[in-house]
Short mmCIF file of C-alpha atoms in Angstrom, two decimals:
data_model
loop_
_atom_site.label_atom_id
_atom_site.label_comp_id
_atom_site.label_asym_id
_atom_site.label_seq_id
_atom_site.Cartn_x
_atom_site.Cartn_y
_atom_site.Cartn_z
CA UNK A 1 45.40 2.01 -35.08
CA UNK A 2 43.28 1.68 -32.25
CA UNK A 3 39.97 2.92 -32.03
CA UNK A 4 39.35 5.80 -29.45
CA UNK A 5 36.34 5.95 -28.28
CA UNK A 6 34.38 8.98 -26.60
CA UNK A 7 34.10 7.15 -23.49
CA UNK A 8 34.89 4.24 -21.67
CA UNK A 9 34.78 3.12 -18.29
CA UNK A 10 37.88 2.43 -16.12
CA UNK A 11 37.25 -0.86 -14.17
CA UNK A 12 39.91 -1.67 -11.85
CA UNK A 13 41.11 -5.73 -10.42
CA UNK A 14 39.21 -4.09 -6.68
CA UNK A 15 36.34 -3.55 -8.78
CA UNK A 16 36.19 -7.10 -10.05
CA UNK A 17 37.49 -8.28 -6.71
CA UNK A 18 34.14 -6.57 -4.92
CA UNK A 19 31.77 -7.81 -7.33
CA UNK A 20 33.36 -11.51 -7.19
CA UNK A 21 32.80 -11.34 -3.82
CA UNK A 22 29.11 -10.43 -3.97
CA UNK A 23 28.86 -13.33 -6.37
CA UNK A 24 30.19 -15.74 -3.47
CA UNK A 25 28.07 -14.22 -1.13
CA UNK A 26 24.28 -15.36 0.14
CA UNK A 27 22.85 -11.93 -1.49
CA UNK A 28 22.76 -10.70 -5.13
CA UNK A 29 19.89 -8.51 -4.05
CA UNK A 30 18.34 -6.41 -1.34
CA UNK A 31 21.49 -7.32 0.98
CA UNK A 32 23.88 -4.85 2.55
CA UNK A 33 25.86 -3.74 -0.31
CA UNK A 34 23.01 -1.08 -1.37
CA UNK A 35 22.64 0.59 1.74
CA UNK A 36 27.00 1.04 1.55
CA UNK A 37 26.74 2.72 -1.08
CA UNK A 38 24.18 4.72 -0.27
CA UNK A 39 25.88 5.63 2.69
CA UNK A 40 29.15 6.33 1.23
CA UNK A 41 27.93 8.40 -1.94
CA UNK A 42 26.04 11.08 0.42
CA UNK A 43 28.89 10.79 2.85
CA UNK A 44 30.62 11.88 -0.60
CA UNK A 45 28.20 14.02 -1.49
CA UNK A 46 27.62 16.06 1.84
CA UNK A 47 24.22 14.92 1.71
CA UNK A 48 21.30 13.34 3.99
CA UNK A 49 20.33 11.03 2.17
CA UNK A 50 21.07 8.63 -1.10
CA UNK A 51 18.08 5.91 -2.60
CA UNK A 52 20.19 3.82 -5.36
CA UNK A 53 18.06 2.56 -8.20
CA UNK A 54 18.16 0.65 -11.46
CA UNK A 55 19.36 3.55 -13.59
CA UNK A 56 19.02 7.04 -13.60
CA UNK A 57 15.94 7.27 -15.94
CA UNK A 58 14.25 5.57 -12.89
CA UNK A 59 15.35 8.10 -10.87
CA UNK A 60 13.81 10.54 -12.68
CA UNK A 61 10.97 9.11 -13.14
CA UNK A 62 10.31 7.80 -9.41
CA UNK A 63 11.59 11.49 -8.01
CA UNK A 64 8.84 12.89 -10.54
CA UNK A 65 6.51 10.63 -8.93
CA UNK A 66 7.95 11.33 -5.14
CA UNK A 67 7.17 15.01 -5.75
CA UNK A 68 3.34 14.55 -6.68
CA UNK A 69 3.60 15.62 -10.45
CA UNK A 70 0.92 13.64 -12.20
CA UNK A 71 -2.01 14.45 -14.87
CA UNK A 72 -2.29 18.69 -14.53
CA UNK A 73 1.25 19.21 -13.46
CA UNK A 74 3.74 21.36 -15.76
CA UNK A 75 7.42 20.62 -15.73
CA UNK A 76 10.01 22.81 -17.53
CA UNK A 77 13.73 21.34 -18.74
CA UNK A 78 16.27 21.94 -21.17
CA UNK A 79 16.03 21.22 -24.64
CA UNK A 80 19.64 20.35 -24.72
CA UNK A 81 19.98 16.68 -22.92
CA UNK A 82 18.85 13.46 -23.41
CA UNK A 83 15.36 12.69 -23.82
CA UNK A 84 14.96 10.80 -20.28
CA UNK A 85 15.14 14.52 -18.81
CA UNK A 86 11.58 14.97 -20.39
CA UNK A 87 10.54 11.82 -20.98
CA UNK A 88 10.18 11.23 -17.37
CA UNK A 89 7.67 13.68 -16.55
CA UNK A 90 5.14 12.10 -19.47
CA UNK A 91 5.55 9.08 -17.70
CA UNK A 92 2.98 10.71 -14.54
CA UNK A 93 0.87 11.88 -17.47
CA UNK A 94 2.45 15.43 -16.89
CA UNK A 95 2.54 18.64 -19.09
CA UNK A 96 6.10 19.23 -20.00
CA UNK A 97 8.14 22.28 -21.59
CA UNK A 98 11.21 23.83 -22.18
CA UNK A 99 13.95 26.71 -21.43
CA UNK A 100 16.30 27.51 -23.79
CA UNK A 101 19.55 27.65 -23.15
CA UNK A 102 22.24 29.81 -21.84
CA UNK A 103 24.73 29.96 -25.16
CA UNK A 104 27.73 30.53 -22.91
CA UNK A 105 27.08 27.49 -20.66
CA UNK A 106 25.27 25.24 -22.45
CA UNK A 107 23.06 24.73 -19.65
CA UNK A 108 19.54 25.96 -19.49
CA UNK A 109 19.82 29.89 -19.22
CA UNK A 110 18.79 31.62 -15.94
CA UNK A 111 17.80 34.94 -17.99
CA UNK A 112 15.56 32.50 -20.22
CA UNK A 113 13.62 31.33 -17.33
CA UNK A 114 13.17 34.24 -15.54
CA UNK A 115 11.88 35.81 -18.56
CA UNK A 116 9.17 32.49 -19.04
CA UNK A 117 8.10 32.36 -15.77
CA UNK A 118 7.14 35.85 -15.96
CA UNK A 119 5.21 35.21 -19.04
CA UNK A 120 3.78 32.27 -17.03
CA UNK A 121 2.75 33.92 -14.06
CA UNK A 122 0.58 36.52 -16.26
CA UNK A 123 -0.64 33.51 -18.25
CA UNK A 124 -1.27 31.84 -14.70
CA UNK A 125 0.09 28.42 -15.81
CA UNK A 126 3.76 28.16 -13.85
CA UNK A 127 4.73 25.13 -13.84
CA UNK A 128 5.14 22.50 -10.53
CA UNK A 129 8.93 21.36 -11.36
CA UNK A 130 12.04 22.63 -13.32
CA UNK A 131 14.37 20.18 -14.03
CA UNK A 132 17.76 21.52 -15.00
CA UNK A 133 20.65 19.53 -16.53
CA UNK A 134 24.54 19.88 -15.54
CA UNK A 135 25.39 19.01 -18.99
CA UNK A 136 28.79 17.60 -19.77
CA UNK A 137 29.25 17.72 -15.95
CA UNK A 138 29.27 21.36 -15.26
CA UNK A 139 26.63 22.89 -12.80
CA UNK A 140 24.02 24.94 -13.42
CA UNK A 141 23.42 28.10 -11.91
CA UNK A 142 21.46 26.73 -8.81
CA UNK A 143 21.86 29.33 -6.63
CA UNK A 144 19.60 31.54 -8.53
CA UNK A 145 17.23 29.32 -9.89
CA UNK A 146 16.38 28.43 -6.52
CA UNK A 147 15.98 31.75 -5.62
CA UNK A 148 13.23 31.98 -8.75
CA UNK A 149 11.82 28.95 -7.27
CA UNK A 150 11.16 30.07 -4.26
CA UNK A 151 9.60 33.56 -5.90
CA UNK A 152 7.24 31.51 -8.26
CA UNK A 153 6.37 28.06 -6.08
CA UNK A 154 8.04 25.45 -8.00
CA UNK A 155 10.58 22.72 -7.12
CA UNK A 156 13.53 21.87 -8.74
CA UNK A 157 14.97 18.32 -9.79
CA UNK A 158 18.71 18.51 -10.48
CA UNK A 159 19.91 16.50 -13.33
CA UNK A 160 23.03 15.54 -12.30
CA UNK A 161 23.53 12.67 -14.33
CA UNK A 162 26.88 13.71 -16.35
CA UNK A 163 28.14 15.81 -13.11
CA UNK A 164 28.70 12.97 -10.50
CA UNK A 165 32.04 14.70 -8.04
CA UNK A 166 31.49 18.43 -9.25
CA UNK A 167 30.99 20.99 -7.43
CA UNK A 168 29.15 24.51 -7.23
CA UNK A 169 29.98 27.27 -4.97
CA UNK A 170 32.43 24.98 -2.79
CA UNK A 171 30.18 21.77 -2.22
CA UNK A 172 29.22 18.86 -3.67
CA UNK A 173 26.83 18.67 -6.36
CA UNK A 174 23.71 17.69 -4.90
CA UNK A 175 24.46 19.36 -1.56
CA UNK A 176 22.25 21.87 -1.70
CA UNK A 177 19.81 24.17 -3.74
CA UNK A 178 17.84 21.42 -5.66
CA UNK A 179 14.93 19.50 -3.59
CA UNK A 180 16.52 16.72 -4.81
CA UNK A 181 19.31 15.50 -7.92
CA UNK A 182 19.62 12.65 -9.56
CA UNK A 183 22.51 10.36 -10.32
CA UNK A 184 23.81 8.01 -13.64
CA UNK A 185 26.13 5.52 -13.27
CA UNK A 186 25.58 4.44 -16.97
CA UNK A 187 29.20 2.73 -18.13
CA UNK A 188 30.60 5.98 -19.59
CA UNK A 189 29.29 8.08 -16.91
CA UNK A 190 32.01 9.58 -14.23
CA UNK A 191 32.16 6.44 -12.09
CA UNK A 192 30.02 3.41 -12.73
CA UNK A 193 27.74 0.76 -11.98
CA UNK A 194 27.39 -1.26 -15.47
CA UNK A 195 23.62 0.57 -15.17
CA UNK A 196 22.55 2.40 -12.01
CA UNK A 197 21.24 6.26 -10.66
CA UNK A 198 20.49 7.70 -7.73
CA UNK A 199 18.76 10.31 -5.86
CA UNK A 200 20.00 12.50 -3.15
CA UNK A 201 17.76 14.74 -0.80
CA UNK A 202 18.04 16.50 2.39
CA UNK A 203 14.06 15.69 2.95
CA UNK A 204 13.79 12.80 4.80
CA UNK A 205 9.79 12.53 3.76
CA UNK A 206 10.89 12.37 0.28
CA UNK A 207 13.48 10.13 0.41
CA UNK A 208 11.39 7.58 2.26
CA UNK A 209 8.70 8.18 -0.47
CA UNK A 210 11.81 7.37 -3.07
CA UNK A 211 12.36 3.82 -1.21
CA UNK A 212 8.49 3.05 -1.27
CA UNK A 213 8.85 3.27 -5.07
CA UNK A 214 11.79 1.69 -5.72
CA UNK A 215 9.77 -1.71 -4.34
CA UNK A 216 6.42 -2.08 -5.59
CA UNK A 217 5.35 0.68 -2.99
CA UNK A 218 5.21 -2.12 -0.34
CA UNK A 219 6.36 -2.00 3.42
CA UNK A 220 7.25 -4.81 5.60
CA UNK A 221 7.40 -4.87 9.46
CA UNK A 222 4.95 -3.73 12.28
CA UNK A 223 6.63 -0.32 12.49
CA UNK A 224 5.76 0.16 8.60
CA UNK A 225 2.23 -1.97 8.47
CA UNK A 226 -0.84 -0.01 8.69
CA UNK A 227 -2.78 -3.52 9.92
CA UNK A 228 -2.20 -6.48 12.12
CA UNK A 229 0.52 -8.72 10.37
CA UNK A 230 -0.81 -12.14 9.59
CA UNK A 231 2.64 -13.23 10.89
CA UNK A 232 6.26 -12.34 10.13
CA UNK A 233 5.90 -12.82 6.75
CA UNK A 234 3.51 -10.19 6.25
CA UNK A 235 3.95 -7.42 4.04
CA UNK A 236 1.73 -4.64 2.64
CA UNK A 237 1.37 -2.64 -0.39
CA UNK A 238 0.83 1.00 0.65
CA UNK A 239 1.12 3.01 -2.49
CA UNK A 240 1.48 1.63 -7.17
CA UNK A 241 4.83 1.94 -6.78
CA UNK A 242 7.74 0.74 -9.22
CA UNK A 243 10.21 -2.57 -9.17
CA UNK A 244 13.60 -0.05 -9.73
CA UNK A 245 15.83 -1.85 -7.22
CA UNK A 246 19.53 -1.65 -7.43
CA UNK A 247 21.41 -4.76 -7.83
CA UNK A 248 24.02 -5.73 -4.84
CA UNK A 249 26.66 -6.14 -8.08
CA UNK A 250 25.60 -3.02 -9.10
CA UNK A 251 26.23 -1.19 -5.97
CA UNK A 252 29.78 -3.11 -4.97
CA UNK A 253 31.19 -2.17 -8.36
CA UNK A 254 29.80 1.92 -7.75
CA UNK A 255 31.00 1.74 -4.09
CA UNK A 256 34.31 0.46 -5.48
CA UNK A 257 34.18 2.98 -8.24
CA UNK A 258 33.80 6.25 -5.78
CA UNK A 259 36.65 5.20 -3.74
CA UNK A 260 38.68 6.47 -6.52
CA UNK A 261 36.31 9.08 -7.92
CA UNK A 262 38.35 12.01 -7.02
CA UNK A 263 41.88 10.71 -9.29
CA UNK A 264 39.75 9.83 -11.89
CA UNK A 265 37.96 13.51 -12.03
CA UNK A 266 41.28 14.89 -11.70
CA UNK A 267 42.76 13.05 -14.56
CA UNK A 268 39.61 13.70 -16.62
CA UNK A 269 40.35 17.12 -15.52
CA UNK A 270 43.98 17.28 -16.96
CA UNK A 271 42.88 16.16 -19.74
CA UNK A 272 40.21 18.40 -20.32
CA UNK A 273 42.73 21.40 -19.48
CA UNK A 274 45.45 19.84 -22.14
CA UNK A 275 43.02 20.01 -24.75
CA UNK A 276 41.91 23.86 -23.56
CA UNK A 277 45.75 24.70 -24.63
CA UNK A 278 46.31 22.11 -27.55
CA UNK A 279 43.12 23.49 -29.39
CA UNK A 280 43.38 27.20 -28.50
CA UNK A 281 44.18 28.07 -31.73
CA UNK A 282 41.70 26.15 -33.63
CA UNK A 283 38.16 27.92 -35.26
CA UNK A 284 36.39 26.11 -32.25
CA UNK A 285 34.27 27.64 -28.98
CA UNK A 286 35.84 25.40 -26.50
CA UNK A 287 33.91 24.50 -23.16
CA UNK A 288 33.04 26.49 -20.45
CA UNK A 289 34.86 27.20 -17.06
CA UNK A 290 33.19 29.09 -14.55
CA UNK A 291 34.53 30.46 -11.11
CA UNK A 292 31.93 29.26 -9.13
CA UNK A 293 32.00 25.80 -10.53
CA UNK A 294 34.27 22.72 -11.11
CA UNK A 295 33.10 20.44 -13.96
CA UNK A 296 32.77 16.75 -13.68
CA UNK A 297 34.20 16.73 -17.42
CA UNK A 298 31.99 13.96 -18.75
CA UNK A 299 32.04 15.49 -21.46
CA UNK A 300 34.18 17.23 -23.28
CA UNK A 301 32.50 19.42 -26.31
CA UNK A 302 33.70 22.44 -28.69
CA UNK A 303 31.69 24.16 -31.53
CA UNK A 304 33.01 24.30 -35.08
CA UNK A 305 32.56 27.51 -35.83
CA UNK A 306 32.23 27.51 -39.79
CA UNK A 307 32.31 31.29 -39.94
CA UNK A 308 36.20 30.65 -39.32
CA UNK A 309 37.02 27.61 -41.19
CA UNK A 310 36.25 25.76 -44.74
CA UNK A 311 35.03 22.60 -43.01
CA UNK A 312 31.47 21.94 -41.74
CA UNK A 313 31.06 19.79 -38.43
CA UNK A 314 29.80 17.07 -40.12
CA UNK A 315 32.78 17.05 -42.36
CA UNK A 316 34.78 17.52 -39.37
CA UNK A 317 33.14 14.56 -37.69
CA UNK A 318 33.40 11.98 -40.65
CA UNK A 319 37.00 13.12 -40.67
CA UNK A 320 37.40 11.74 -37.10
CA UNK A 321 35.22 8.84 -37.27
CA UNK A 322 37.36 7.76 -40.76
CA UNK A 323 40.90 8.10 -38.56
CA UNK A 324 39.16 5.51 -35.95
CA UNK A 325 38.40 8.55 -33.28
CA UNK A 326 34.80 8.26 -32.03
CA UNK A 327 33.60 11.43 -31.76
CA UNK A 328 30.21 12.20 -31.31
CA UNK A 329 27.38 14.94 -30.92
CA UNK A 330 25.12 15.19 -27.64
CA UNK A 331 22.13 16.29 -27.74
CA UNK A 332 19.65 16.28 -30.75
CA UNK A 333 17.65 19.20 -28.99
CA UNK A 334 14.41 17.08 -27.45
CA UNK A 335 12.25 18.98 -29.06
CA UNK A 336 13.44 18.75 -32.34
CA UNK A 337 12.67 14.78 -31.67
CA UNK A 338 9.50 13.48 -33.79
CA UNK A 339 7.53 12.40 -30.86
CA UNK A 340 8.01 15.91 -29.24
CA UNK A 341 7.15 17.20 -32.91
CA UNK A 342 3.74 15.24 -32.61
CA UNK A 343 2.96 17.28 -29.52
CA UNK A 344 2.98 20.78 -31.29
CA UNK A 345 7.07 21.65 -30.78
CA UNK A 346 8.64 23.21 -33.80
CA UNK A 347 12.02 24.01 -35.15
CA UNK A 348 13.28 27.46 -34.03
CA UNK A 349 10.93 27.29 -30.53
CA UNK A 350 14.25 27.31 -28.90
CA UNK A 351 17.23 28.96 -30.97
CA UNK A 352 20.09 28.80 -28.73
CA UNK A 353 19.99 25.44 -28.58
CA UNK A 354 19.51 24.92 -32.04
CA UNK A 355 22.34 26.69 -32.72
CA UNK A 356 24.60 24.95 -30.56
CA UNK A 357 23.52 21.45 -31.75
CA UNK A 358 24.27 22.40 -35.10
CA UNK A 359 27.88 23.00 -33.79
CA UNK A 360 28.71 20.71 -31.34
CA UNK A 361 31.10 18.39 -31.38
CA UNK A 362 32.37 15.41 -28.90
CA UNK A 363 35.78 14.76 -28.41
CA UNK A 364 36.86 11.66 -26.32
CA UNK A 365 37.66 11.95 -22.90
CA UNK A 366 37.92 9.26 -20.01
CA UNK A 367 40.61 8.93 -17.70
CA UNK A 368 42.15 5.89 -19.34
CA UNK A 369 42.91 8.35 -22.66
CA UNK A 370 46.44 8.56 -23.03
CA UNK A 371 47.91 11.75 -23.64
CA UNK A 372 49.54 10.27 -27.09
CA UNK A 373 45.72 9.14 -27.88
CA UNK A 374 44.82 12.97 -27.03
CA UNK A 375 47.83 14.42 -29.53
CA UNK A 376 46.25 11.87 -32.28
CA UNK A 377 42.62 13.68 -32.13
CA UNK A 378 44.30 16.44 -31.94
CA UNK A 379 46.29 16.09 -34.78
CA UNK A 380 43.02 14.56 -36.90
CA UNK A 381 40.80 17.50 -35.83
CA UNK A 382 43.71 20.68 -37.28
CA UNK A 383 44.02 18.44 -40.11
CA UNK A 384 40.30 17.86 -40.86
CA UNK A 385 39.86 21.92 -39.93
CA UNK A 386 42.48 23.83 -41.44
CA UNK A 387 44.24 21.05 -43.89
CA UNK A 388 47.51 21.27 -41.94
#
C-alpha cells in the first residue's frame, strides 16, 4: 500500500504553468511577481500591508528586529511550537521565556499569562513582545491578549504560520489584534511556496522597516537616499539589515496557490470534521473547535489518553508508521530542547504542555487525502487502540 503521509502539498498544472512562465521571463528576482502577491495575500487577508520573505523563520526574525527587540529585551512564547518561535528572538541577542499552555486549546493559555505578567509587573521585568502561536491552524485568543497588552506595554507578534485562511471573530487572521503576524508557506503548510513567509501589518512604519531588512537594509532612489546620488546607480545602506528576499518562483507558485486557498481549507476542513465523527468513540481528546474561531486545519492532532486504553502513544504511533501511515508528533515542548536546557529551563517549568506532548498524536491531513486513505488510518488507529 501506499504510504500516507501527514502532509503534502497540492500543486496544481496553473501552478506549474505560473512558475514556467517566470522561468521564461527577464526576472527570477526582485521583478513584479513579489509585489502580486503581496498585494493579493493582504487583499486576502483584509490587511494593509504584506512584505514576502525567504521563509517564515525570517519573518520572525526580521519582525523581531522591525520592533526594536535586541540585547535587554524580554520576549514571552509558547512552549508548544517549533523552535523558530523562540529561536528568533536569540537571534537580536534577546531574553526569551515562556507561557504555558491553555490544555483545552493547545495554544498558549490567556489565564497563564495574565497570571505571569502579574508576577512580572511586581518583579518589574515584563517583557517587550509576546509571541503567540495558532497551532495546528486555530487562533489564539487575540482579542484578550491584546487587551493585556495594552494593560502591561508589550507588543504582540502573531505566529500564524500553521493558520494561513483562518479566521477569529469574523476576519482574517492577521486582520487585526496582533502588531503584526507572520506567515509559512513551507511545502506542507496551508498553501505554498516550496519555502516562503510573510508578514502582515496595518503600520505602515513597520512594514517599511520589514522591506529595509529584507535587502541588506539598503535604499535606492533620491526619494529614499539620505545624500546626493553619485548617479542613477547609486544606492545606500541605511540600516545591518538581512538578504531574506523572496524569490519571483516563489511568489508565482504562492499567488497561484491562494487563488484556490479557500477549496483547499474547506476540503481540509471536511476532512478534519469526518475524522471528529469517525474517531468519536475512540480513548482520544480530539481537537479543538471554538465559536469564535475557524481553524486553518494544518494540523490535525488527538491525545491518546492511556487512562482509557491498553496502548501507549508510542505504541500507537509505531502501529501507524508499521501500516505505511505517517503519523507524527508536533511539538517537543522548546524548552524541553537541550540548548534551552543549557540556559537554566527544566522539565516540569511548564506542565500543561508537557502533558500534552506526551499525548499527542498527528494524523495526516491535506486536501489531496482521500476519504478511503482517511477510513485506512482510521481503521489502523481502533486496531492499534482497542485490538478491534
Amino acid at each position: 500500500m501506499a504510504f500516507i503521509p501527514y502532509s503534502r502539498q497540492q500543486v496544481s498544472e496553473d501552478d506549474i504553468d505560473a512558475v514556467v512562465r517566470v522561468l521564461r521571463s527577464d526576472f527570477l528576482t526582485q521583478g513584479e511577481e513579489v509585489p502580486a502577491f503581496e498585494a493579493a495575500f493582504a487583499d486576502r487577508h483584509q490587511v494593509a500591508h504584506a512584505v514576502a520573505v525567504t521563509n517564515a523563520t525570517a519573518a520572525l526574525h526580521l519582525a523581531c528586529l522591525a520592533m526594536d527587540i535586541g540585547p535587554g529585551s524580554l520576549v514571552w512564547t509558547s512552549p508548544n511550537s517549533f523552535v523558530a518561535s523562540a529561536n528568533c528572538a536569540l537571534y537580536c541577542g534577546a531574553d526569551v521565556d515562556f507561557v504555558d499552555v491553555d490544555p483545552a486549546t493547545r495554544n498558549l493559555g490567556v489565564a497563564a499569562l495574565a497570571h505571569k505578567l502579574e508576577a512580572a509587573a511586581a518583579a518589574g521585568r515584563l517583557p517587550q513582545l509576546l509571541i503567540p502561536v495558532d497551532f495546528a491552524g486555530l487562533p489564539c485568543e487575540l482579542r484578550e491578549m491584546r487587551a493585556l497588552a495594552d494593560r502591561y506595554g508589550f507588543r504582540i507578534l502573531q505566529d500564524a504560520s500553521h493558520a494561513t485562511g483562518a479566521s477569529y471573530l469574523g476576519r482574517p487572521v492577521g486582520h487585526a489584534y496582533a502588531h503584526a503576524t507572520v506567515f509559512s508557506f513551507h511545502a506542507v503548510k496551508v498553501i505554498t511556496t516550496a519555502e516562503g513567509g510573510l508578514v502582515t501589518t496595518q503600520d505602515a512604519a513597520l512594514a517599511e522597516r520589514l522591506r529595509l531588512l529584507r535587502s541588506h537594509g539598503i535604499v535606492r532612489g533620491q526619494a529614499q537616499t539620505r545624500q546626493p546620488p553619485d548617479g542613477p546607480w547609486s544606492y545606500e545602506q541605511l540600516v545591518l539589515g538581512h538578504n531574506a528576499r523572496m524569490t519571483e518562483l516563489q511568489a508565482a507558485l504562492g499567488r497561484s496557490q491562494l487563488t484556490r486557498l479557500g477549496a483547499m481549507q474547506a476540503r481540509r476542513a471536511a476532512l478534519a470534521a469526518r475524522y471528529d465523527t469517525l474517531l468519536a468513540d475512540l480513548p482520544l481528546q480530539l481537537p479543538p473547535r471554538r465559536p469564535d474561531a475557524d481553524s486553518a486545519w494544518h494540523l490535525y492532532v488527538v491525545e491518546v489518553d492511556e487512562t482509557r486504553t491498553g496502548a501507549s502513544r508510542r505504541e500507537v504511533f509505531d502501529a501507524l508508521r508499521q501500516a505505511g501511515i505517517g503519523a507524527n508528533v508536533h511539538y517537543i515542548p522548546i524548552h524541553t530542547q537541550p540548548f534551552y536546557a543549557a540556559r537554566g529551563f527544566r522539565p516540569g517549568d511548564f506542565p500543561a504542555a508537557e502533558r500534552y506532548y506526551a499525548r499527542a498524536l498527528s494524523l495526516p491531513l491535506f486536501p489531496g487525502m482521500t476519504e478511503a486513505e482517511q477510513d485506512r488510518v482510521v481503521d489502523v488507529l481502533r486496531q492499534a487502540m482497542t485490538g478491534g
